[in-house]
PDB file of C-alpha atoms in Angstrom:
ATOM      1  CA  UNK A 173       0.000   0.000   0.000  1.00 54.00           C
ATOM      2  CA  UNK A 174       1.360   3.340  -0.638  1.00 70.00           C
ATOM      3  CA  UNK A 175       2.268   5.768   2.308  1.00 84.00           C
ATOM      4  CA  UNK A 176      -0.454   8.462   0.789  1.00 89.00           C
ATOM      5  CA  UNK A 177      -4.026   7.654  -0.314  1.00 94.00           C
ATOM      6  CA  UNK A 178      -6.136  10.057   1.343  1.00 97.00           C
ATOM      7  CA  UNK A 179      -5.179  13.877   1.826  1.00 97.00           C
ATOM      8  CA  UNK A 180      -7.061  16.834   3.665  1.00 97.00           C
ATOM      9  CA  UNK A 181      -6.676  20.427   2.521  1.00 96.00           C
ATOM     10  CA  UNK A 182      -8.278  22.921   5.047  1.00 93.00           C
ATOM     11  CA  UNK A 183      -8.193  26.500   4.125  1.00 83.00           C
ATOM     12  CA  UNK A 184      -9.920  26.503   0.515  1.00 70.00           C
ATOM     13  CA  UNK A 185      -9.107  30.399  -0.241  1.00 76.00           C
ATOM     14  CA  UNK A 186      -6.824  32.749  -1.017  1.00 77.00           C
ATOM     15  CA  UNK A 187      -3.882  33.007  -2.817  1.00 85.00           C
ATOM     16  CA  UNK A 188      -2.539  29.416  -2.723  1.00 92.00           C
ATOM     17  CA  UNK A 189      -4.950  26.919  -2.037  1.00 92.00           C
ATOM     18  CA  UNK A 190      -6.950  26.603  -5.334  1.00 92.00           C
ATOM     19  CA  UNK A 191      -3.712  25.926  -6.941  1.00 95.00           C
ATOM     20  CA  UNK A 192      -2.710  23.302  -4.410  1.00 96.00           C
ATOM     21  CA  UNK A 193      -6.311  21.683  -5.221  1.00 95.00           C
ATOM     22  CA  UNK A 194      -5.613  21.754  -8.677  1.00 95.00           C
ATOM     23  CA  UNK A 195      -2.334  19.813  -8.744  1.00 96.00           C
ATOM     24  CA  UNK A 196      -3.961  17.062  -6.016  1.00 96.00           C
ATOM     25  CA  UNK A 197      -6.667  16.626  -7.955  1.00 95.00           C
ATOM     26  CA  UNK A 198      -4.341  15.996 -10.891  1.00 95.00           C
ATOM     27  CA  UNK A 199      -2.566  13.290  -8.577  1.00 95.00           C
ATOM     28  CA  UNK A 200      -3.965  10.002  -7.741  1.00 94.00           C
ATOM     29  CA  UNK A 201      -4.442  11.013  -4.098  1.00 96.00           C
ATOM     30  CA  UNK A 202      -7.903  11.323  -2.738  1.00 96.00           C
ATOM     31  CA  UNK A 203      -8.780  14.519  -1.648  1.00 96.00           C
ATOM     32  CA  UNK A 204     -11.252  15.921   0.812  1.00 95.00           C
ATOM     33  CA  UNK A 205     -11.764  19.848   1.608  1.00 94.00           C
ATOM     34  CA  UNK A 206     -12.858  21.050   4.719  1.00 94.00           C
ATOM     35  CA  UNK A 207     -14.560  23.870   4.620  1.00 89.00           C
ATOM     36  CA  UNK A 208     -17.011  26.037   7.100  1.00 86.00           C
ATOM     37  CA  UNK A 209     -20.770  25.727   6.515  1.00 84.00           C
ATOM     38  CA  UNK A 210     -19.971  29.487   5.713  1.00 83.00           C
ATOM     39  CA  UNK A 211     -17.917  28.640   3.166  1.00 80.00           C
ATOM     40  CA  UNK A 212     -18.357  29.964  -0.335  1.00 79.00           C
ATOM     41  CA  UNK A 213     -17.763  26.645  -2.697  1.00 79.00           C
ATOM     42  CA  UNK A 214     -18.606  28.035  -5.830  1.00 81.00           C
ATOM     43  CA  UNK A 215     -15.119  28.408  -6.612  1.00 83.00           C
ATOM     44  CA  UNK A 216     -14.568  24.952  -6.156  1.00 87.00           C
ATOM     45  CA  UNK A 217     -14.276  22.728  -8.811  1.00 86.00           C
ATOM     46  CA  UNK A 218     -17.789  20.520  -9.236  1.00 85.00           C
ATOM     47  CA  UNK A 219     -15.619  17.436  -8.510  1.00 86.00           C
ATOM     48  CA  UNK A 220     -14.152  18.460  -5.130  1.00 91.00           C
ATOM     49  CA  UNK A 221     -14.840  15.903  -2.505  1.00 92.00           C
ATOM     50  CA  UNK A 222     -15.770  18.051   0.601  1.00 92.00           C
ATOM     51  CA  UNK A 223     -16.397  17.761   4.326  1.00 91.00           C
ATOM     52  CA  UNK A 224     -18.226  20.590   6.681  1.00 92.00           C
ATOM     53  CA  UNK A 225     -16.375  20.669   9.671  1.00 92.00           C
ATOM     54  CA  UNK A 226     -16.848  23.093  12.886  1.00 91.00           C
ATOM     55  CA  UNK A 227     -13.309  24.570  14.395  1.00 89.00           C
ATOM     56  CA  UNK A 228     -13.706  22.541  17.376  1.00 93.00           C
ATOM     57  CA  UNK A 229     -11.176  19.296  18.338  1.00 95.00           C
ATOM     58  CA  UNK A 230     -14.105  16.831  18.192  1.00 95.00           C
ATOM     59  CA  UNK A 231     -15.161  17.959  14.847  1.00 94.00           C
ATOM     60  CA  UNK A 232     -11.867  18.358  13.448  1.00 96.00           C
ATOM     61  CA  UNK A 233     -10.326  14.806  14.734  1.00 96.00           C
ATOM     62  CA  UNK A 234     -13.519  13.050  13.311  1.00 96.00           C
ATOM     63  CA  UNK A 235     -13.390  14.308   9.599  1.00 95.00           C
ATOM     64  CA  UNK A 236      -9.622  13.292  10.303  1.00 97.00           C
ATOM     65  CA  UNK A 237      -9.806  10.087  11.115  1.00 96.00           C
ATOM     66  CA  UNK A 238      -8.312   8.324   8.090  1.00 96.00           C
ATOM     67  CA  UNK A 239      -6.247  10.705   6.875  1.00 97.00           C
ATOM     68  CA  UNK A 240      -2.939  10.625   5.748  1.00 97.00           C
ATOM     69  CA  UNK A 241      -1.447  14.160   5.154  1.00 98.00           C
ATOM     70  CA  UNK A 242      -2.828  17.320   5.981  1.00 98.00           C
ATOM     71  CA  UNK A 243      -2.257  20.644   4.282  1.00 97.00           C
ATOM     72  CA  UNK A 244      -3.100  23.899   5.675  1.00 95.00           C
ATOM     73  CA  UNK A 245      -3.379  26.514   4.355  1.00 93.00           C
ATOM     74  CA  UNK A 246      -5.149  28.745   6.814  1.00 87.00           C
ATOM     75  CA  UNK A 247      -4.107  32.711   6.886  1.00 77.00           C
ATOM     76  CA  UNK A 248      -1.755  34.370   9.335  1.00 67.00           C
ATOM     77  CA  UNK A 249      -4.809  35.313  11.230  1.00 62.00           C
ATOM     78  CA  UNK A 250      -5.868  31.973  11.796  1.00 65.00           C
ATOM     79  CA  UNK A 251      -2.852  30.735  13.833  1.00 71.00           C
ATOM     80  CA  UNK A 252      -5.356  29.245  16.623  1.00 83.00           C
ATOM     81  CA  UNK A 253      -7.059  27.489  14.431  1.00 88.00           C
ATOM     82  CA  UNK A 254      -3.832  26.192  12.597  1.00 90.00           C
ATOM     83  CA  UNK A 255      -2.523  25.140  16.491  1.00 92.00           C
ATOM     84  CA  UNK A 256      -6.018  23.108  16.996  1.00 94.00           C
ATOM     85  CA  UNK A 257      -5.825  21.567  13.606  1.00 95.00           C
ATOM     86  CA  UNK A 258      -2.367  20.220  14.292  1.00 95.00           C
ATOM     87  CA  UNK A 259      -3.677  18.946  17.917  1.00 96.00           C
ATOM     88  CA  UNK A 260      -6.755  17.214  15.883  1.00 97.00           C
ATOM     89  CA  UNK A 261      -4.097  15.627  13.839  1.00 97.00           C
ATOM     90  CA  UNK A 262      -2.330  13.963  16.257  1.00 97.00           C
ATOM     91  CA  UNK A 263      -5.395  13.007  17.941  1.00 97.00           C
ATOM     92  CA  UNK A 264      -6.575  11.545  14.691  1.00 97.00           C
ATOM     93  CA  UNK A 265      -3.172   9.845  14.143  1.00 97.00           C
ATOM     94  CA  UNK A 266      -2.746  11.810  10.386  1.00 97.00           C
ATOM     95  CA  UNK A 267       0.792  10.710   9.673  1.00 97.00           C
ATOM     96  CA  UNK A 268       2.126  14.274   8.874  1.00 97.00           C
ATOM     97  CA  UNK A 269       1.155  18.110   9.076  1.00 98.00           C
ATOM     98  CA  UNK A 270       2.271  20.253   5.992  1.00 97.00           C
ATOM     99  CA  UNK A 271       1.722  23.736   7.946  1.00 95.00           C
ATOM    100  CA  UNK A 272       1.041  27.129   6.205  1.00 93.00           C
ATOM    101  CA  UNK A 273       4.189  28.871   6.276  1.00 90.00           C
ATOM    102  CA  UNK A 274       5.293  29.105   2.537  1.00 90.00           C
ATOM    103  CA  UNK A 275       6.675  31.998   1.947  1.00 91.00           C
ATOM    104  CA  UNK A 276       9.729  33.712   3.593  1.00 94.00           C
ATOM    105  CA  UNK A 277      12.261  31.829   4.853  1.00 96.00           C
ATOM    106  CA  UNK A 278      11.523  31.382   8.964  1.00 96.00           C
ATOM    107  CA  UNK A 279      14.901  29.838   9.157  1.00 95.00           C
ATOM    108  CA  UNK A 280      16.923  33.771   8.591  1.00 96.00           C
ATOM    109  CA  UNK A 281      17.056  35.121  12.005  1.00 97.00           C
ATOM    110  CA  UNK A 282      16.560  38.970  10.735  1.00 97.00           C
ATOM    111  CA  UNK A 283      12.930  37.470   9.632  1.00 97.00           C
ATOM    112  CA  UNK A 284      12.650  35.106  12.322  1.00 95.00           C
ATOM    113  CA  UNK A 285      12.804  37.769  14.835  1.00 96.00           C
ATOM    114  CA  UNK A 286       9.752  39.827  12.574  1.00 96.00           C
ATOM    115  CA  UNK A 287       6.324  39.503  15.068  1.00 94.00           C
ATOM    116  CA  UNK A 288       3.954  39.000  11.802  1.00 93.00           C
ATOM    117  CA  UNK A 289       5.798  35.601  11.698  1.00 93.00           C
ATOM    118  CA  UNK A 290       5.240  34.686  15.240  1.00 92.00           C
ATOM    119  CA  UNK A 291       2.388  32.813  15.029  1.00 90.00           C
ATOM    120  CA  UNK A 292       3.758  30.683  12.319  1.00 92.00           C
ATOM    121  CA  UNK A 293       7.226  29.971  13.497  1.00 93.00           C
ATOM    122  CA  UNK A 294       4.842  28.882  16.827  1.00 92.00           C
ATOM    123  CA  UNK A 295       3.397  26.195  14.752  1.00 92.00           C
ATOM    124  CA  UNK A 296       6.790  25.307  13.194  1.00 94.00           C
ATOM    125  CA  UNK A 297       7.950  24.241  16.784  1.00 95.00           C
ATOM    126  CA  UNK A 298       5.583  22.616  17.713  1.00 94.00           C
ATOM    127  CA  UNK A 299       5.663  20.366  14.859  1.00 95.00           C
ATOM    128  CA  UNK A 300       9.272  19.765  15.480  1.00 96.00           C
ATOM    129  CA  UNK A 301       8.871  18.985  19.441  1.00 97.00           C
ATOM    130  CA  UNK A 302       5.693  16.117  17.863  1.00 97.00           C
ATOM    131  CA  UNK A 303       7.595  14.789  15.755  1.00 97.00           C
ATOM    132  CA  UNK A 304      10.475  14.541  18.168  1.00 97.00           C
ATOM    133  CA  UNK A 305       8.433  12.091  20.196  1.00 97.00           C
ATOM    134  CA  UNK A 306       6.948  10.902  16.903  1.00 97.00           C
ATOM    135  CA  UNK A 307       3.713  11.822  17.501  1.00 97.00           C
ATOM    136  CA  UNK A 308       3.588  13.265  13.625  1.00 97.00           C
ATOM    137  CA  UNK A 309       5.451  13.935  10.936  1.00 97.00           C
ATOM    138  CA  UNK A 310       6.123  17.294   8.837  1.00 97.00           C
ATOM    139  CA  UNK A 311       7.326  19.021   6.018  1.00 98.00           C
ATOM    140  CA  UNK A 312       7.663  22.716   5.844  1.00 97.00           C
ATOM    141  CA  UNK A 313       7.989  24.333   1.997  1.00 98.00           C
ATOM    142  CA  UNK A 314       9.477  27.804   1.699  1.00 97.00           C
ATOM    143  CA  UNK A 315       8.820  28.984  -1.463  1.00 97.00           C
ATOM    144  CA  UNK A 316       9.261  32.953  -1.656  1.00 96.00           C
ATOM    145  CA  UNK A 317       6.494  35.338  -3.045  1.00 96.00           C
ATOM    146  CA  UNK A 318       3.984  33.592  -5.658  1.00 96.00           C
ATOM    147  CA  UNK A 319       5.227  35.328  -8.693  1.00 97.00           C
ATOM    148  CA  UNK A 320       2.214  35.458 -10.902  1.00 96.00           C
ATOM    149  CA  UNK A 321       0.195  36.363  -7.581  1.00 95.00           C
ATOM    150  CA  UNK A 322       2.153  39.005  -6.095  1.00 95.00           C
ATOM    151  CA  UNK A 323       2.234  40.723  -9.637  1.00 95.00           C
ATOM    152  CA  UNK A 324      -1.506  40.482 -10.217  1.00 95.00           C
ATOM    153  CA  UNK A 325      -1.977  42.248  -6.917  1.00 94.00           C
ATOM    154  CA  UNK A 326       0.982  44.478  -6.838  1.00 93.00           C
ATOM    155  CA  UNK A 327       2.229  43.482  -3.258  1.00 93.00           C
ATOM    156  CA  UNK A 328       5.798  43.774  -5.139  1.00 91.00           C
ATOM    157  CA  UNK A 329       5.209  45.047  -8.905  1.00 91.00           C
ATOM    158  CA  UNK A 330       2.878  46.680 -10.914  1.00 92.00           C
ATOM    159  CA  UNK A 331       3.991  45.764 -14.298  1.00 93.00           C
ATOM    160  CA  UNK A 332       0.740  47.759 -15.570  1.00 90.00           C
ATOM    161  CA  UNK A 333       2.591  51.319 -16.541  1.00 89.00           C
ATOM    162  CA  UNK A 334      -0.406  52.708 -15.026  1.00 90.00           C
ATOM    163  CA  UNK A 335      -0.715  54.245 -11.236  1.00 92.00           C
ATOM    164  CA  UNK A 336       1.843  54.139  -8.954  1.00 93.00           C
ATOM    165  CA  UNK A 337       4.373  51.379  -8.076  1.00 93.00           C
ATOM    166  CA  UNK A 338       6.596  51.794  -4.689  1.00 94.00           C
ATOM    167  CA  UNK A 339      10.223  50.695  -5.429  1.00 96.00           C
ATOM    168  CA  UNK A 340      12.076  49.187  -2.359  1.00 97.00           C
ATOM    169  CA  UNK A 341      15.558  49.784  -1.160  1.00 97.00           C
ATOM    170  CA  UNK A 342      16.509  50.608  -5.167  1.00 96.00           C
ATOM    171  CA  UNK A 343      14.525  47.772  -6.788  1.00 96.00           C
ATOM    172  CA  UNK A 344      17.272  45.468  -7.735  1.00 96.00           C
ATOM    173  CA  UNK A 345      17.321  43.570  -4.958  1.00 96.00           C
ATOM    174  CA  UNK A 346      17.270  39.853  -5.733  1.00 97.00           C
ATOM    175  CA  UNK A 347      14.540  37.209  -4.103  1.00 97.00           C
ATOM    176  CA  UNK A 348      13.850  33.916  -4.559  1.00 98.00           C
ATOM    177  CA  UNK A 349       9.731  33.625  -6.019  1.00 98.00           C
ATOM    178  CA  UNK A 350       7.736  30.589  -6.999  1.00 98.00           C
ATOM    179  CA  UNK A 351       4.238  30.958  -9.172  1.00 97.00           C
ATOM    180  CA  UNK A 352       0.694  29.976  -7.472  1.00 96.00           C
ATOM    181  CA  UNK A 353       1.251  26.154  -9.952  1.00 97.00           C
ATOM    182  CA  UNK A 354       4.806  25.519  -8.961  1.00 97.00           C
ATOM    183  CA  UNK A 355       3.500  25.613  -5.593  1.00 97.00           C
ATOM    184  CA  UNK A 356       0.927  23.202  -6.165  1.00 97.00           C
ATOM    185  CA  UNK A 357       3.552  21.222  -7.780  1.00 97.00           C
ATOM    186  CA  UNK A 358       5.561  20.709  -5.212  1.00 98.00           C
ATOM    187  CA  UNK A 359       3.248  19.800  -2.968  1.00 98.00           C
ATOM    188  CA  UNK A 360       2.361  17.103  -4.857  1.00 97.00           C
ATOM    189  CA  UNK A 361       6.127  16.129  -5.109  1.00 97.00           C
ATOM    190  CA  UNK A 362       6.333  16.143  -1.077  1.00 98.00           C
ATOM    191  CA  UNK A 363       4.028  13.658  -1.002  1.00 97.00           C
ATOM    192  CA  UNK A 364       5.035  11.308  -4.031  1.00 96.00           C
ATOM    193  CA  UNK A 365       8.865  11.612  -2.372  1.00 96.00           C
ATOM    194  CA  UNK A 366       7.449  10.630   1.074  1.00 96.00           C
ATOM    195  CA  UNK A 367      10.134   9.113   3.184  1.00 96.00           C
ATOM    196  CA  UNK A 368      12.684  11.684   1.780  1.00 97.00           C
ATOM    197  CA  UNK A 369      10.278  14.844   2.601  1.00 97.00           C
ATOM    198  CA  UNK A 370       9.858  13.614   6.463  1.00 97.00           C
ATOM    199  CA  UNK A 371      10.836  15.909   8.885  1.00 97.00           C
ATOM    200  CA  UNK A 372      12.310  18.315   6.649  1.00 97.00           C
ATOM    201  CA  UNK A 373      12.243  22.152   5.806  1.00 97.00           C
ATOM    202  CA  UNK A 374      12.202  22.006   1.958  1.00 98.00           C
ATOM    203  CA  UNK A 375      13.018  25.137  -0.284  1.00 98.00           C
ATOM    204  CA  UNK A 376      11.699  25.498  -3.943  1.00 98.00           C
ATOM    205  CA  UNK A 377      11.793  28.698  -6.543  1.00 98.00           C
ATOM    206  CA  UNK A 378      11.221  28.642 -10.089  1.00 98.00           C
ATOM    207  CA  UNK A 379      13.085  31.809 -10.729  1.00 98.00           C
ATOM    208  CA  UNK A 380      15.148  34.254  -8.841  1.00 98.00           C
ATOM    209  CA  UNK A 381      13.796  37.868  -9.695  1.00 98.00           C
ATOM    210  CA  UNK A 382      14.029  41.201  -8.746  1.00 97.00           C
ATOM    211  CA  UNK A 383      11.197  44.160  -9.012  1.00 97.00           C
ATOM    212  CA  UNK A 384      13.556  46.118 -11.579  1.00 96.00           C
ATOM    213  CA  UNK A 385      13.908  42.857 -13.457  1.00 97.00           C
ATOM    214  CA  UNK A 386       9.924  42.478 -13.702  1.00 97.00           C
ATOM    215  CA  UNK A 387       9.445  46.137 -14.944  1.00 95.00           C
ATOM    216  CA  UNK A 388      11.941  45.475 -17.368  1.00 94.00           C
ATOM    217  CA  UNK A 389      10.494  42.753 -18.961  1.00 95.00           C
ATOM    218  CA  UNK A 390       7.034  44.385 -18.487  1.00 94.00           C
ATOM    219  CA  UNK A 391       8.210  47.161 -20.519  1.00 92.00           C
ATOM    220  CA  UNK A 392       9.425  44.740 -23.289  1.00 92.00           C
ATOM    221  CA  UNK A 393       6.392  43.447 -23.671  1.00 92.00           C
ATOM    222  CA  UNK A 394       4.311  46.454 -23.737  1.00 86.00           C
ATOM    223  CA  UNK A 395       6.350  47.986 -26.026  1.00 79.00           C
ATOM    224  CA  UNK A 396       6.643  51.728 -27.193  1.00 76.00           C
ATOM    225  CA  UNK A 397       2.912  51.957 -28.163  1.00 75.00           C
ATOM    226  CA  UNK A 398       2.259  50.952 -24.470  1.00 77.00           C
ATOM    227  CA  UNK A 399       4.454  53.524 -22.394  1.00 77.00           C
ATOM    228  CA  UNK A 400       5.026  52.859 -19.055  1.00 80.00           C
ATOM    229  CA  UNK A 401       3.668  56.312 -17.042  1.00 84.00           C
ATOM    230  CA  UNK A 402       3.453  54.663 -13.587  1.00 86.00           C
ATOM    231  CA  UNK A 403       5.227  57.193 -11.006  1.00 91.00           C
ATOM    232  CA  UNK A 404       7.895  55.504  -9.029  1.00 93.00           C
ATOM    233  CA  UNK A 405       7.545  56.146  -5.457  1.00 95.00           C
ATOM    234  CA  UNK A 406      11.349  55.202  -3.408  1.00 96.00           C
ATOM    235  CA  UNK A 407      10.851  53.335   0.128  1.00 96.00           C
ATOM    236  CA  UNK A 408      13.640  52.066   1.986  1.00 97.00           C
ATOM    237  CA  UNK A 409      12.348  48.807   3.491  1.00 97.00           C
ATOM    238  CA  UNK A 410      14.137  49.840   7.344  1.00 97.00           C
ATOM    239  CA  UNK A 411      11.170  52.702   7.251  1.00 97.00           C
ATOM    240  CA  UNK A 412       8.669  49.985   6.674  1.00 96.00           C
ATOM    241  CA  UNK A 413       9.992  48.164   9.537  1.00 96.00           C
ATOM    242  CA  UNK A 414      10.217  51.179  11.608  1.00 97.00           C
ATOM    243  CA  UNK A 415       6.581  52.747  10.289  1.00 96.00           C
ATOM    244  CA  UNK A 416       5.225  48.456  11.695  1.00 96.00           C
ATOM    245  CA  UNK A 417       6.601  48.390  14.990  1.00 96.00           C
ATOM    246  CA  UNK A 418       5.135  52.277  15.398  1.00 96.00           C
ATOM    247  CA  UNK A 419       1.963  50.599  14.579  1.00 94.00           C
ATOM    248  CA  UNK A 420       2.565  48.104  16.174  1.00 93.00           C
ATOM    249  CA  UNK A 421       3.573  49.217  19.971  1.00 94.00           C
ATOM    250  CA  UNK A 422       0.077  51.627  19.204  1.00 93.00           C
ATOM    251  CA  UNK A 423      -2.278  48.407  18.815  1.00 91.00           C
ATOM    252  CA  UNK A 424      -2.726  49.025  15.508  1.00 87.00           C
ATOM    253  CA  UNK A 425      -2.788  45.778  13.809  1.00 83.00           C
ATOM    254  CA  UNK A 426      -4.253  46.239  10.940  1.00 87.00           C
ATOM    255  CA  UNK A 427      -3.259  44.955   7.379  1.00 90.00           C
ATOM    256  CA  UNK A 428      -0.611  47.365   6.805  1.00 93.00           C
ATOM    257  CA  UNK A 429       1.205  46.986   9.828  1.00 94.00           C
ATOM    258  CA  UNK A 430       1.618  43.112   9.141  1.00 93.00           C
ATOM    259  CA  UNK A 431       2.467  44.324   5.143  1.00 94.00           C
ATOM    260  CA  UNK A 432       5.038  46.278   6.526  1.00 96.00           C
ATOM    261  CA  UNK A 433       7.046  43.679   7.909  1.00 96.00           C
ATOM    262  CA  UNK A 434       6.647  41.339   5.185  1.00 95.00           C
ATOM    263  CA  UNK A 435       8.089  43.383   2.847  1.00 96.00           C
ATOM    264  CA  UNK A 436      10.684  43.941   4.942  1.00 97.00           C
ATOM    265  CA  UNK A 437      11.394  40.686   4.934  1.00 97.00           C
ATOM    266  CA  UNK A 438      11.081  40.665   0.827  1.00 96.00           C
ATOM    267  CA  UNK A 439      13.816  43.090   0.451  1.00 96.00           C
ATOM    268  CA  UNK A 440      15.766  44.152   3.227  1.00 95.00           C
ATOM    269  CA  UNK A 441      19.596  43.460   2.968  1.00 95.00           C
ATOM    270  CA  UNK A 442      20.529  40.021   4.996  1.00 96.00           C
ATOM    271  CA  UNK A 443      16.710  38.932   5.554  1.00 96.00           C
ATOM    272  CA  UNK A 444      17.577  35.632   3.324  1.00 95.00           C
ATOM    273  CA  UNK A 445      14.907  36.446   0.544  1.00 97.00           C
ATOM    274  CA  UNK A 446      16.853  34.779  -2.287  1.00 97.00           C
ATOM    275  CA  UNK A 447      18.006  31.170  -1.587  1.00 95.00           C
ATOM    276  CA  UNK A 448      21.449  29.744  -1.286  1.00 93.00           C
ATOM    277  CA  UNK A 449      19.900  26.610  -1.868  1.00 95.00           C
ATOM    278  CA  UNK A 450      16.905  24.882  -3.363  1.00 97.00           C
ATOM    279  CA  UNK A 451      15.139  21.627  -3.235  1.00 98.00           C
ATOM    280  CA  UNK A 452      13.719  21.840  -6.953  1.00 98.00           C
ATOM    281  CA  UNK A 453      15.383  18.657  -8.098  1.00 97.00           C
ATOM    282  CA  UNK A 454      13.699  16.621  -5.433  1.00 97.00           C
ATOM    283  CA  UNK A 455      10.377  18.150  -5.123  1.00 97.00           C
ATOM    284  CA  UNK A 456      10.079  18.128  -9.609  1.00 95.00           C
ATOM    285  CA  UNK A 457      10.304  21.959  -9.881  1.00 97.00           C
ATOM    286  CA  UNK A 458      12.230  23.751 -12.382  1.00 97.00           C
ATOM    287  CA  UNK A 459      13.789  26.595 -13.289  1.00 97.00           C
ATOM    288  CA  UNK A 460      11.934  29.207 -15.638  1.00 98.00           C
ATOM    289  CA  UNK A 461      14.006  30.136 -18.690  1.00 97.00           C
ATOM    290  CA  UNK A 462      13.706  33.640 -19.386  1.00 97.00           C
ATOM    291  CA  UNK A 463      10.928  32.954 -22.079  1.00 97.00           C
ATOM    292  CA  UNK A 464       8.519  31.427 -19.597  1.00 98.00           C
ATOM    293  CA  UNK A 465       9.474  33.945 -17.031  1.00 98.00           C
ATOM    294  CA  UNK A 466       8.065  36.811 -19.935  1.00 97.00           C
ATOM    295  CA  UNK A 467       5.211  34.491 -20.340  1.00 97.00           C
ATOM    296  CA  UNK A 468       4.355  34.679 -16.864  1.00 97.00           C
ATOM    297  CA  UNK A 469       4.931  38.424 -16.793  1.00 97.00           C
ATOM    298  CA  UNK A 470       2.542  38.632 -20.101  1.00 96.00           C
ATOM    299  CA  UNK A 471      -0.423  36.695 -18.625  1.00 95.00           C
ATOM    300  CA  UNK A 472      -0.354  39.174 -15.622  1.00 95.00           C
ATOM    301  CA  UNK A 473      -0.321  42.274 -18.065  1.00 93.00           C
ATOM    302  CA  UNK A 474      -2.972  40.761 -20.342  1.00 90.00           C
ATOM    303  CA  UNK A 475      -4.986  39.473 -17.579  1.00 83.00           C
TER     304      UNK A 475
END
């Protein structure tokens, strides 16, 4: 029998998640959704196999019960629930926890010592002390910024020419990004390379970028017909840090204050944003060549 059949994805929004759906149901794992009875599932796809579930131990550890792997992909502001679904887990006996973290790299201690992170580096512990006394397994992908996301969004380019786009610290700053697909990709990958995935902090990125690089290529493609009359406005990232903990020592937590930080995480000098290393090879992602990247940038500009 294979070490995966059955596979749980709880957090069915948002930036990553439909992907990760996509690529499981692509695999030949069977996979259940839990979602809220609030839950809007008309973005699901008509074949997704789902289960309604209440945030509650009892609830959760019942529609666990037979499951192998669980991936969460619950938001930053959901770290309670992420700590409850782990503790389900275990009380289920679900072989291993694939936690929400994604992302930056939690392992740099510049963005280790970041509070947005807090709550996620929290669940990254505790993982390690269960699996220490083998009460569950894990594996932990870091996979920088979704590219195609973060573009479509602007959280780090606006490869319009239209508006406004805020360069950081220069814009040529290099940092490690991985689209919304490679992402599901390699999820898949963690669980067809089981035994070598346990335990383990894995690293992926499809291409190393910076936000100069992306209006470059943005410009390419729009060409001279298209000019680019967005107005640069210069932050250093060490103000966004400093504007987030001003926020942040006021109570106010709202979206910008948590922004701040990860941004400064994204670009600030020694915060580990571009990898040494990667685990591409094992996890079946590649590298973009620079026509793909320019296709990427294209769908983004052409919707």
């Amino acid at each position: 029998m294979a070490p995966v059949q059955n596979v749980a994805l709880v957090g069915s929004n948002g930036a990553i998640a439909p992907s990760i759906l996509t690529a499981l149901q692509a695999s030949p794992f069977k996979t259940t959704v839990l979602i809220r009875s609030t839950t809007n599932t008309s973005t699901l796809p008509p074949n997704t196999h789902t289960l309604t579930i209440e945030y509650t131990l009892s609830s959760l550890t019942t529609a666990l019960r037979g499951i192998d792997v669980v991936i969460s992909t619950l938001g930053a502001t959901a770290s309670s629930e992420q700590r409850l679904l782990l503790e389900a887990s275990i009380a289920a006996k679900v072989t291993r926890f694939i936690p929400s973290s994604f992302g930056s790299d939690l392992q740099n201690p510049l963005t280790r010592a970041l509070p947005v992170f807090k709550d996620k580096i929290e669940v990254e512990e505790l993982l390690a002390s269960k699996a220490s006394s083998n009460e569950i397994e894990y594996s932990i992908l870091y996979c920088g910024p979704f590219l195609d996301w973060g573009m479509k969004v602007q959280f780090f380019a606006n490869v319009s020419g239209q508006g406004t786009i805020e360069i950081y610290d220069g814009g040529r700053g290099e940092f490690s990004s991985t689209t919304v697909a490679g992402v599901g990709k390699a999820i898949v990958a963690i669980l067809t390379h089981f035994s070598e995935t346990k335990n383990r902090i894995l690293r992926v990125s499809e291409a190393v970028v910076s936000q100069r690089l992306l209006l470059d290529i943005a410009d390419g493609i729009r060409g001279p017909e298209m000019k680019n009359t967005a107005e640069e406005i210069h932050v250093n990232s060490s103000d966004l840090e400093k504007f987030a903990y001003d926020n942040l020592h006021k109570g106010e937590l709202g979206m910008d204050t948590w922004v701040a930080f990860i941004k400064r995480s994204l670009f600030g000098q020694g915060y580990g944003a571009k990898w040494d290393e990667t685990d591409n090879r094992l996890l079946e992602v590649g590298v973009l060549s620079q026509e793909e990247l320019e296709s990427v940038v294209r769908g983004v500009i052409e919707g």
